[in-house]
PDB file of C-alpha atoms in Angstrom:
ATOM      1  CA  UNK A   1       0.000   0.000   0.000  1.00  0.00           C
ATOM      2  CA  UNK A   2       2.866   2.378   1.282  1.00  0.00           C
ATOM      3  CA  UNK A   3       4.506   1.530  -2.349  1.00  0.00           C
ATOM      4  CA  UNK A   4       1.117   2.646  -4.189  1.00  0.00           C
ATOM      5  CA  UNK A   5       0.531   5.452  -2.819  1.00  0.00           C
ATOM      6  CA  UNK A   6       3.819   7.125  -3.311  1.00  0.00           C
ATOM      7  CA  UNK A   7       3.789   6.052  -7.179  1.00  0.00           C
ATOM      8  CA  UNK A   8       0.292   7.918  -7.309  1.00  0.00           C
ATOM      9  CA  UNK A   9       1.696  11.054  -5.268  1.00  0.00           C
ATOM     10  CA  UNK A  10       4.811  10.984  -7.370  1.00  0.00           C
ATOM     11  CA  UNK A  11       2.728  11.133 -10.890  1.00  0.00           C
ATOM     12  CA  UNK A  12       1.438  14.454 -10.362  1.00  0.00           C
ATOM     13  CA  UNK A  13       5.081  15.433  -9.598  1.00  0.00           C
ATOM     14  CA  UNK A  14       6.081  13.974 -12.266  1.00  0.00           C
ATOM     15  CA  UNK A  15       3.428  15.525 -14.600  1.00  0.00           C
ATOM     16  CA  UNK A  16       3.949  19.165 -13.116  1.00  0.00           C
ATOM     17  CA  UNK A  17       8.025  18.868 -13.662  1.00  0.00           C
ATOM     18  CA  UNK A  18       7.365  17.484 -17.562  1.00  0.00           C
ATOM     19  CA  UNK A  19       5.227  20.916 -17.898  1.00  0.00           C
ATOM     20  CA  UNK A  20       7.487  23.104 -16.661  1.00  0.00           C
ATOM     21  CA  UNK A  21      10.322  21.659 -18.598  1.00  0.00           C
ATOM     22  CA  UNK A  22       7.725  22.483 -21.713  1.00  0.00           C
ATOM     23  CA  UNK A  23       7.483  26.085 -20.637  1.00  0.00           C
ATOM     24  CA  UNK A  24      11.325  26.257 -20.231  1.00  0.00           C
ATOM     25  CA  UNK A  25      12.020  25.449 -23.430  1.00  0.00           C
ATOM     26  CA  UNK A  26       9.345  27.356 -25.178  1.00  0.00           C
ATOM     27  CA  UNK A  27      10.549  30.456 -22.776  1.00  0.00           C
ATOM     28  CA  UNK A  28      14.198  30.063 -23.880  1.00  0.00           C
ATOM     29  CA  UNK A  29      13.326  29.194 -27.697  1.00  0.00           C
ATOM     30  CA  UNK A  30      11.431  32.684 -27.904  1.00  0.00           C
ATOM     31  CA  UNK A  31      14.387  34.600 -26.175  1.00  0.00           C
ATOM     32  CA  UNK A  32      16.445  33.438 -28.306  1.00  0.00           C
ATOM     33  CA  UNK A  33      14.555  34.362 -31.480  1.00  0.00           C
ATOM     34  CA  UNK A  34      14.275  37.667 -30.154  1.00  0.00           C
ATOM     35  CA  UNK A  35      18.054  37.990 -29.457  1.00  0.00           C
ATOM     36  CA  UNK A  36      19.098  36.380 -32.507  1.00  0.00           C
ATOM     37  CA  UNK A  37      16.999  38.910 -34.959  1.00  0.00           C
ATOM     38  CA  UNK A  38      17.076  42.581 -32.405  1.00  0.00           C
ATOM     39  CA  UNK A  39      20.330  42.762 -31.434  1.00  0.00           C
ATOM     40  CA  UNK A  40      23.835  42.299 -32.530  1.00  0.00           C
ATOM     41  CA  UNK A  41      25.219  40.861 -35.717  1.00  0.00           C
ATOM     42  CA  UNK A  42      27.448  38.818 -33.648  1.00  0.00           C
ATOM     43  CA  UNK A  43      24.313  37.352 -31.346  1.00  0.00           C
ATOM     44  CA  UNK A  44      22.741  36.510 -34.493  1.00  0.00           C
ATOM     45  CA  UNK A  45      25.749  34.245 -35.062  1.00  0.00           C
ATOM     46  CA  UNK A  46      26.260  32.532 -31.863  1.00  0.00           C
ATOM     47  CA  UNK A  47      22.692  32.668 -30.187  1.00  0.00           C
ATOM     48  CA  UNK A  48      21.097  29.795 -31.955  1.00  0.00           C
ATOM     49  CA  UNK A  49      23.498  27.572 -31.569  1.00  0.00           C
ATOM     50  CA  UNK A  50      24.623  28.019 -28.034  1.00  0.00           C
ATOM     51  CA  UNK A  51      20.783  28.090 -27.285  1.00  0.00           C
ATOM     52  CA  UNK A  52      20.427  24.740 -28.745  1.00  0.00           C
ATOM     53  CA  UNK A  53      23.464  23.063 -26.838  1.00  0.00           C
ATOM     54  CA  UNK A  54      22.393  25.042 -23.427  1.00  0.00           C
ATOM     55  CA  UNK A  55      19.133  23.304 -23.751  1.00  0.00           C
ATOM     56  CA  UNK A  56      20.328  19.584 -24.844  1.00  0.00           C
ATOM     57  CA  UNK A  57      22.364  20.102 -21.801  1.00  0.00           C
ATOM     58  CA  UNK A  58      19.878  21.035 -19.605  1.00  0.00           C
ATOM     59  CA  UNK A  59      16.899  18.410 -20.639  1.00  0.00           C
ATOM     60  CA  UNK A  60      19.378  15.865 -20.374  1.00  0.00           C
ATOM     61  CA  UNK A  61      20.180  16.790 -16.591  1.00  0.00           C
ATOM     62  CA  UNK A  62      16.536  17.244 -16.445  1.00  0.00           C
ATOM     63  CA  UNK A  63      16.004  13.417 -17.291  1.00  0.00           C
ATOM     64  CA  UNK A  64      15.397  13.037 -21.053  1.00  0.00           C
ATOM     65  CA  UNK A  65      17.180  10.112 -22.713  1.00  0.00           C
ATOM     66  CA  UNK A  66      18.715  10.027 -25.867  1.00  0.00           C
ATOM     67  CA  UNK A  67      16.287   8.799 -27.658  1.00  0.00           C
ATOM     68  CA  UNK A  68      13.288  10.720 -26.699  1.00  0.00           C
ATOM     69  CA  UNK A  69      15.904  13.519 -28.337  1.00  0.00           C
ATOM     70  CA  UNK A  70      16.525  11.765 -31.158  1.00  0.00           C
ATOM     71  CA  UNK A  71      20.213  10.946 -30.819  1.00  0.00           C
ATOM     72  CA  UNK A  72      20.210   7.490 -29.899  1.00  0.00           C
ATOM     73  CA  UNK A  73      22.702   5.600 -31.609  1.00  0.00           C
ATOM     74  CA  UNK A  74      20.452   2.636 -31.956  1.00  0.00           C
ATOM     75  CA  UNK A  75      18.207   4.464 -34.851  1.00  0.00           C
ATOM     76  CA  UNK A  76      21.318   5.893 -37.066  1.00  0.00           C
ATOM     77  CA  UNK A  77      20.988   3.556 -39.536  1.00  0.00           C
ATOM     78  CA  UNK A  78      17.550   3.920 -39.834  1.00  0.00           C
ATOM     79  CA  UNK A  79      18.042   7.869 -39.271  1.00  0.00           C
ATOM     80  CA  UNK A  80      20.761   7.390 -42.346  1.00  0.00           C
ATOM     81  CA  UNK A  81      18.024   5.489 -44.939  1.00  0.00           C
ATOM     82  CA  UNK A  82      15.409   8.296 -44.527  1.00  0.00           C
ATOM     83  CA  UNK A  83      18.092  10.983 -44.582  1.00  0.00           C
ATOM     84  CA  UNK A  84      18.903   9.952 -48.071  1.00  0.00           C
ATOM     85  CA  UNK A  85      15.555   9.442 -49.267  1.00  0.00           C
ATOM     86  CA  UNK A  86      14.505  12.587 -47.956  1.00  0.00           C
ATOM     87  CA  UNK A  87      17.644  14.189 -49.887  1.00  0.00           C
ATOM     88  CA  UNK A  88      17.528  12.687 -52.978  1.00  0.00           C
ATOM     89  CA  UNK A  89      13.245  13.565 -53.214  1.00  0.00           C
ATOM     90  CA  UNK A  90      14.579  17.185 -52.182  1.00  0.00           C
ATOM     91  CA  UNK A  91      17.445  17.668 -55.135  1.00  0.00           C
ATOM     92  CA  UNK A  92      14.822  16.501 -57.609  1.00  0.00           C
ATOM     93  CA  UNK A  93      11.952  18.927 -56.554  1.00  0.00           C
ATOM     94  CA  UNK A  94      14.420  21.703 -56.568  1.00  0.00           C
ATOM     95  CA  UNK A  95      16.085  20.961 -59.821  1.00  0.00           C
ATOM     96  CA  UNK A  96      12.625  20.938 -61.114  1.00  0.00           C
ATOM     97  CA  UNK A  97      11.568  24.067 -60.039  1.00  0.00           C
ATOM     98  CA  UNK A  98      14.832  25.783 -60.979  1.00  0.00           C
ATOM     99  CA  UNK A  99      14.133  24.645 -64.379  1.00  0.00           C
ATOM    100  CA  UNK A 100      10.300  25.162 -64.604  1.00  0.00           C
ATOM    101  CA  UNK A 101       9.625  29.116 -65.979  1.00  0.00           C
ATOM    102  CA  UNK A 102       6.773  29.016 -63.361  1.00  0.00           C
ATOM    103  CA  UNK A 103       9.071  28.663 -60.524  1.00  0.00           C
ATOM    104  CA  UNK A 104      12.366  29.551 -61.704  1.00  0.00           C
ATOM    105  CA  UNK A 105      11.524  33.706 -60.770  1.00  0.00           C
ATOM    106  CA  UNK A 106      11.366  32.300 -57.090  1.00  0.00           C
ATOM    107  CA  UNK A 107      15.039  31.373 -56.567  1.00  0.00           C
ATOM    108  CA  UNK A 108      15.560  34.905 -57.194  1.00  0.00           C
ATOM    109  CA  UNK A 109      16.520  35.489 -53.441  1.00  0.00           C
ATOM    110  CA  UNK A 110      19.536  38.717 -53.173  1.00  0.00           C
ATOM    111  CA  UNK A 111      21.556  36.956 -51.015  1.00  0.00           C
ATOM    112  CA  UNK A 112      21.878  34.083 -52.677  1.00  0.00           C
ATOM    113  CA  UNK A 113      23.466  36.041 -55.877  1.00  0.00           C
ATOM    114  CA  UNK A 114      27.172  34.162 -56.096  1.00  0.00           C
ATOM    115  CA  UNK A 115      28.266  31.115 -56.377  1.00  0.00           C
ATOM    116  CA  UNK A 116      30.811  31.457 -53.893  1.00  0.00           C
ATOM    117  CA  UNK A 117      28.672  33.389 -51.096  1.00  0.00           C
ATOM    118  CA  UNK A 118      25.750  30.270 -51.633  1.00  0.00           C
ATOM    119  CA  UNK A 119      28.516  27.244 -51.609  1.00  0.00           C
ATOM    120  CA  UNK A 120      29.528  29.135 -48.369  1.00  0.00           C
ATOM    121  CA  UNK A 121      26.181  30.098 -46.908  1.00  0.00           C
ATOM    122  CA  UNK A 122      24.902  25.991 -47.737  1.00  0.00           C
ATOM    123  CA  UNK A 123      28.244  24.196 -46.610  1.00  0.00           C
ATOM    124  CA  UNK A 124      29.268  26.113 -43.633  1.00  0.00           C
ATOM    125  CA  UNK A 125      26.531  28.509 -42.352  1.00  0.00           C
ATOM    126  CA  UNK A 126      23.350  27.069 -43.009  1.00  0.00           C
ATOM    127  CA  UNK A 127      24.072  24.027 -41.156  1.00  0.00           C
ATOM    128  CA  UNK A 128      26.067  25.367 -38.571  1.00  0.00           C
ATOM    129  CA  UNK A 129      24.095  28.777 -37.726  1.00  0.00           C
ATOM    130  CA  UNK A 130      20.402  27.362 -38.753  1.00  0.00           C
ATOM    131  CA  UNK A 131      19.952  23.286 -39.324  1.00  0.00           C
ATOM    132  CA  UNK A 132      21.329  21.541 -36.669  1.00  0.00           C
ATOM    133  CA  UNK A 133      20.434  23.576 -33.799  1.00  0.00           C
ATOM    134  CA  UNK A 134      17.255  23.622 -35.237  1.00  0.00           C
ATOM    135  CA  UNK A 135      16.427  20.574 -34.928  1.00  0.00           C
ATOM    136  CA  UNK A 136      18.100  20.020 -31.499  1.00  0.00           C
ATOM    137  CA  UNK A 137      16.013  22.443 -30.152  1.00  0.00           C
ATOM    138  CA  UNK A 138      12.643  21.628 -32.152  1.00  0.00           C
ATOM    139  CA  UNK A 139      13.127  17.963 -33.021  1.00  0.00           C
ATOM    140  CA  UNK A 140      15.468  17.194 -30.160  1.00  0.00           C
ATOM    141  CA  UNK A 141      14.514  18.816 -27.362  1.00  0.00           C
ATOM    142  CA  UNK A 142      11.096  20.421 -27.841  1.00  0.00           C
ATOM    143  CA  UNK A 143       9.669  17.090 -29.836  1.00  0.00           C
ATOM    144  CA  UNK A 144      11.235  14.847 -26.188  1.00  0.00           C
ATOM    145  CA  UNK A 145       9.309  17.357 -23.639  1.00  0.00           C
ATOM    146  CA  UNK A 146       6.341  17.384 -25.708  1.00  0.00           C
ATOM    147  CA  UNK A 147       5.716  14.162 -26.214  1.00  0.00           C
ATOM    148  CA  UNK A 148       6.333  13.633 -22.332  1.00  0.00           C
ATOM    149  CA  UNK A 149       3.259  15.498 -21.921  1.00  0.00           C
ATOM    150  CA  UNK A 150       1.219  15.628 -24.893  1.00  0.00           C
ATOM    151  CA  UNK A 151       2.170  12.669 -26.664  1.00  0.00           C
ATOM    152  CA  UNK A 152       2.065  12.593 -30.929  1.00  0.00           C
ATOM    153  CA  UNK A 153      -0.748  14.636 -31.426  1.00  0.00           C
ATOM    154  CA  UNK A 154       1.064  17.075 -29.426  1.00  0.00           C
ATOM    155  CA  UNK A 155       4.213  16.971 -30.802  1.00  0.00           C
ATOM    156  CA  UNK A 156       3.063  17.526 -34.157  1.00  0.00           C
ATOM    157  CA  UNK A 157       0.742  20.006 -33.363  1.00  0.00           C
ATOM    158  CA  UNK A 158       2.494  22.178 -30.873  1.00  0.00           C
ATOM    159  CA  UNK A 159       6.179  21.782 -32.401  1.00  0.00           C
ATOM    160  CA  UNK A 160       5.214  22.381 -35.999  1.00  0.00           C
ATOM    161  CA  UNK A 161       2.674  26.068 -35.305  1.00  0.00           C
ATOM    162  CA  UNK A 162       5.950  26.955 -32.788  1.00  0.00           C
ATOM    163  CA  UNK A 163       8.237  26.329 -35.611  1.00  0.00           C
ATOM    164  CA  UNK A 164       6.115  28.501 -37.783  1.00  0.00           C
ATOM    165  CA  UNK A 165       6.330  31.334 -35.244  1.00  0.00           C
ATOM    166  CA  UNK A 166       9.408  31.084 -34.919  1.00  0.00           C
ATOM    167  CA  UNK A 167      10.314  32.285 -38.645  1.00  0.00           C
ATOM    168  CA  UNK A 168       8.527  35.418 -38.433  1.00  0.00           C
ATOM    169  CA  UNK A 169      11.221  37.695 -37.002  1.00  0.00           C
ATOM    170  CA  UNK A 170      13.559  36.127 -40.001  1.00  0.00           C
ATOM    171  CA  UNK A 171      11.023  36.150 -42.854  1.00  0.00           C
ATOM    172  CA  UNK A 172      10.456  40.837 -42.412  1.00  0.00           C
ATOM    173  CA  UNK A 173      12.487  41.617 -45.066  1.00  0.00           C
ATOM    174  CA  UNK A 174      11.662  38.385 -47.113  1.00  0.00           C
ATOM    175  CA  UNK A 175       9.175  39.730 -49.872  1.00  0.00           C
ATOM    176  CA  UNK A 176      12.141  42.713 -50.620  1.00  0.00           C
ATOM    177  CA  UNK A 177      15.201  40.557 -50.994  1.00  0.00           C
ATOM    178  CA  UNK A 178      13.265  37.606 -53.233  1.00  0.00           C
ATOM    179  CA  UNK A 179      11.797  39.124 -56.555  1.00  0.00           C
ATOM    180  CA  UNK A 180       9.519  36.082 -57.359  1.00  0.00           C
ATOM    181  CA  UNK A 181       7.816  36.079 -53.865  1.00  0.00           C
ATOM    182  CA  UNK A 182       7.711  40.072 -54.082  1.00  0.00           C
ATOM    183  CA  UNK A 183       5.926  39.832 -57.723  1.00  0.00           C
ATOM    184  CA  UNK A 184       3.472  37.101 -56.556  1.00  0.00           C
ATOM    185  CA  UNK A 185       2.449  38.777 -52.526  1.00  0.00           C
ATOM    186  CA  UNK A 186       2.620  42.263 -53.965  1.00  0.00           C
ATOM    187  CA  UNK A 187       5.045  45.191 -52.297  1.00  0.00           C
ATOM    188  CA  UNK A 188       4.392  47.583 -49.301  1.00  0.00           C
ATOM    189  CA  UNK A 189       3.443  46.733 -46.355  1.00  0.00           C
ATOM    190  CA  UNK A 190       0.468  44.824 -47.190  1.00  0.00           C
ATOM    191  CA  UNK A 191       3.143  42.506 -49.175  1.00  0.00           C
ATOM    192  CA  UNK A 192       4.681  42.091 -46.286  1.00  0.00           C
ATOM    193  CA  UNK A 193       1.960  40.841 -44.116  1.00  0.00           C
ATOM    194  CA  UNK A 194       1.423  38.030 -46.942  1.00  0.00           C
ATOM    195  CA  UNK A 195       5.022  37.097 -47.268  1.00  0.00           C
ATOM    196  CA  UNK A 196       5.428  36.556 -43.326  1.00  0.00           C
ATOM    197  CA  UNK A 197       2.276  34.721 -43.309  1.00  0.00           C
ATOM    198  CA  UNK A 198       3.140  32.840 -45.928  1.00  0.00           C
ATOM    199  CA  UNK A 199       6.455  32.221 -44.092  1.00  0.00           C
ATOM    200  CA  UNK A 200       5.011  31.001 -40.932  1.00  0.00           C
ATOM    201  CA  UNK A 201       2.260  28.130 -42.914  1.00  0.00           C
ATOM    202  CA  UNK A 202       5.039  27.099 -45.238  1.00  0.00           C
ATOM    203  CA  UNK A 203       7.891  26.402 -41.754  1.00  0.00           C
ATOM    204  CA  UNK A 204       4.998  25.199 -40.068  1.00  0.00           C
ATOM    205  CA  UNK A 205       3.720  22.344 -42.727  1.00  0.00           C
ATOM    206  CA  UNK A 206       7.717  21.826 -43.379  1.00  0.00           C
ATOM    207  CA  UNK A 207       7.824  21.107 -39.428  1.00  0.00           C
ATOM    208  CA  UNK A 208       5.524  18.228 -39.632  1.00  0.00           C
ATOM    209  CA  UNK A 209       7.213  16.821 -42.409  1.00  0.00           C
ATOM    210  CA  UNK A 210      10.402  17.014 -40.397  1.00  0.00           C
ATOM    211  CA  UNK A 211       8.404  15.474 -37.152  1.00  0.00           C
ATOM    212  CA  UNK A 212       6.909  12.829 -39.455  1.00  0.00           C
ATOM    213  CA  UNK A 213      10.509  11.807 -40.013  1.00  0.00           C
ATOM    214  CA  UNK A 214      11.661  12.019 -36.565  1.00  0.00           C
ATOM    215  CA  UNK A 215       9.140   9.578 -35.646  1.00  0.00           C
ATOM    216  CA  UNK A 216       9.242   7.281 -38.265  1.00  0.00           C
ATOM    217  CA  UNK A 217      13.186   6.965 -38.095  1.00  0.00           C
ATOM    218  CA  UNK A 218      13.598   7.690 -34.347  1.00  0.00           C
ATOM    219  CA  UNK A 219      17.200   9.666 -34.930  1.00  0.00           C
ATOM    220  CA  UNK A 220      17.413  13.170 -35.768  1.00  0.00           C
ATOM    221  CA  UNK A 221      19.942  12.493 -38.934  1.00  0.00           C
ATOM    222  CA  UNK A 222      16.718  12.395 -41.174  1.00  0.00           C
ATOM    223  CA  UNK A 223      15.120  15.638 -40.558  1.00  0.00           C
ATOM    224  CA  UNK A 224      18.552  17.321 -40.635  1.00  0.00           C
ATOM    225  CA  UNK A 225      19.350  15.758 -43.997  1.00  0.00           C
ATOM    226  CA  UNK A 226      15.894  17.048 -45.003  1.00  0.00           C
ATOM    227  CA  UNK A 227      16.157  20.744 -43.636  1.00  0.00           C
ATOM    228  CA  UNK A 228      19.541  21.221 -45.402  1.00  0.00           C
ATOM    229  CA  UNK A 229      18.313  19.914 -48.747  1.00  0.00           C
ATOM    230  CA  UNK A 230      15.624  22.399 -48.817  1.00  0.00           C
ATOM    231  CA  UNK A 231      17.921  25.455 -47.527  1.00  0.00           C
ATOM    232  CA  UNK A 232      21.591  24.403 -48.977  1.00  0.00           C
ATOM    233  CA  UNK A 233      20.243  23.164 -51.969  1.00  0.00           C
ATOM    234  CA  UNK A 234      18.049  26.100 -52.728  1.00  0.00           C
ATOM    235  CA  UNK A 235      20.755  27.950 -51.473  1.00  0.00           C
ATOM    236  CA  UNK A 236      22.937  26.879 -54.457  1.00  0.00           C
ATOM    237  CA  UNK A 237      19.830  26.756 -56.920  1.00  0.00           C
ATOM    238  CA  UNK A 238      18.982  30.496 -56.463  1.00  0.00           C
ATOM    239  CA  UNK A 239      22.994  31.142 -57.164  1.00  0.00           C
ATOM    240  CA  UNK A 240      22.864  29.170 -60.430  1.00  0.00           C
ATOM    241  CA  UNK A 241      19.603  30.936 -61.523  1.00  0.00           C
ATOM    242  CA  UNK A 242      20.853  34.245 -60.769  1.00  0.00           C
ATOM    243  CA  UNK A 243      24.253  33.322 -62.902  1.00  0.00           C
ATOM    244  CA  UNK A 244      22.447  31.934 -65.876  1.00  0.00           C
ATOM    245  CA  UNK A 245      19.957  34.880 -65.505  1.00  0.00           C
ATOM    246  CA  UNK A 246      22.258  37.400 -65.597  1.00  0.00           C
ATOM    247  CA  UNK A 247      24.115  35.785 -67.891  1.00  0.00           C
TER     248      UNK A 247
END
């Protein structure tokens, strides 16, 4: 009896702690968007990424095992099968719509105008400064105290709308540097409404499409294969159609 009723007190516990370790993580995720975009040029290099190891570090004092982040070592080979899939599906939709007249205006994005500033920026930058903390912190760490609490439904739900939100601070100037998306949402600042909004649905459906994989392969390799393809690849798309535009 003395054993039962200190598993029932100890649920609630239990409960409350997996909520709070929710709130933390949403808490710190939305400082460090704000930090990341308001501030310094330097913060917007290293704030990201140090948020994403400060809260590995943290969830994993706070009990979470490797593989309710993702990191097991059990699931890399599976991880590594849906990581390829997921890459090779990606290089074919973008070489596509590079090609396509349609969609080829849409790779039009300024920063993206060299070669050498794109193999840069999808090499080195994107997956250091954007990718993989990422999805430590949203497929890692938010997907593990989620699921704690909410379970699938959760996870999916929650994790993908907060991934949404949290382009919207890096998507303000997105309908001014990318002529396709200007010439399709319109300019001012009604433009710019639609081009954030846009911004937020498109991360958010691409967030359960990365949680879909998370699940199915257990390991985080797959949606970090997947969120590179989209962002180095188009990275290096939009450089090729600006050179063969200009050209």
């Amino acid at each position: 009896m003395l054993a039962q009723d200190l598993e029932e007190t100890a649920r609630p516990r239990h409960k409350l702690h997996a909520y709070a370790d929710v709130a933390v993580v949403v808490v710190v995720l939305a400082g460090t968007n704000l930090i990341a975009h308001f501030t310094t040029a330097w913060a917007s290099i290293v704030t990201v990424p140090a948020a994403a190891v400060v809260l590995l570090a943290l969830m994993r004092r706070r009990g979470l095992h490797w593989h309710e982040l993702g990191l097991s070592p059990r699931q890399w080979r599976r991880g590594t099968v849906y990581a390829l899939g997921a890459v090779g599906i990606v290089l074919a939709a973008v070489a596509i719509g590079a090609l396509l007249p349609i969609t080829r205006p849409f790779f039009l994005a300024d920063r993206y105008a060299t070669i050498s500033g794109a193999l840069i920026a999808s090499m080195i930058v994107i997956p250091l400064q954007t990718v993989i903390p990422e999805e430590l912190a949203f497929r890692g760490v938010l997907h593990g105290t989620l699921d704690r609490v909410y379970g699938a439904r959760g996870v999916f739900a929650a994790g993908s709308l907060l991934f949404g939100l949290w382009h919207i601070a890096s998507s303000l100037g997105l309908t001014s540097s990318n002529r396709g998306l200007s010439g399709f949402v319109g300019g001012g600042v009604a433009g710019q409404i639609a081009g954030i909004l846009l911004a937020v649905v498109a991360t958010a459906g691409a967030g359960v499409v990365f949680t879909w994989l998370r699940r199915r392969s257990g390991s985080l390799l797959a949606p970090i294969a997947l969120h590179w393809s989209v962002n180095g690849a188009g990275a290096l798309a939009a450089a090729i159609v600006w050179h063969t535009t200009l050209s």
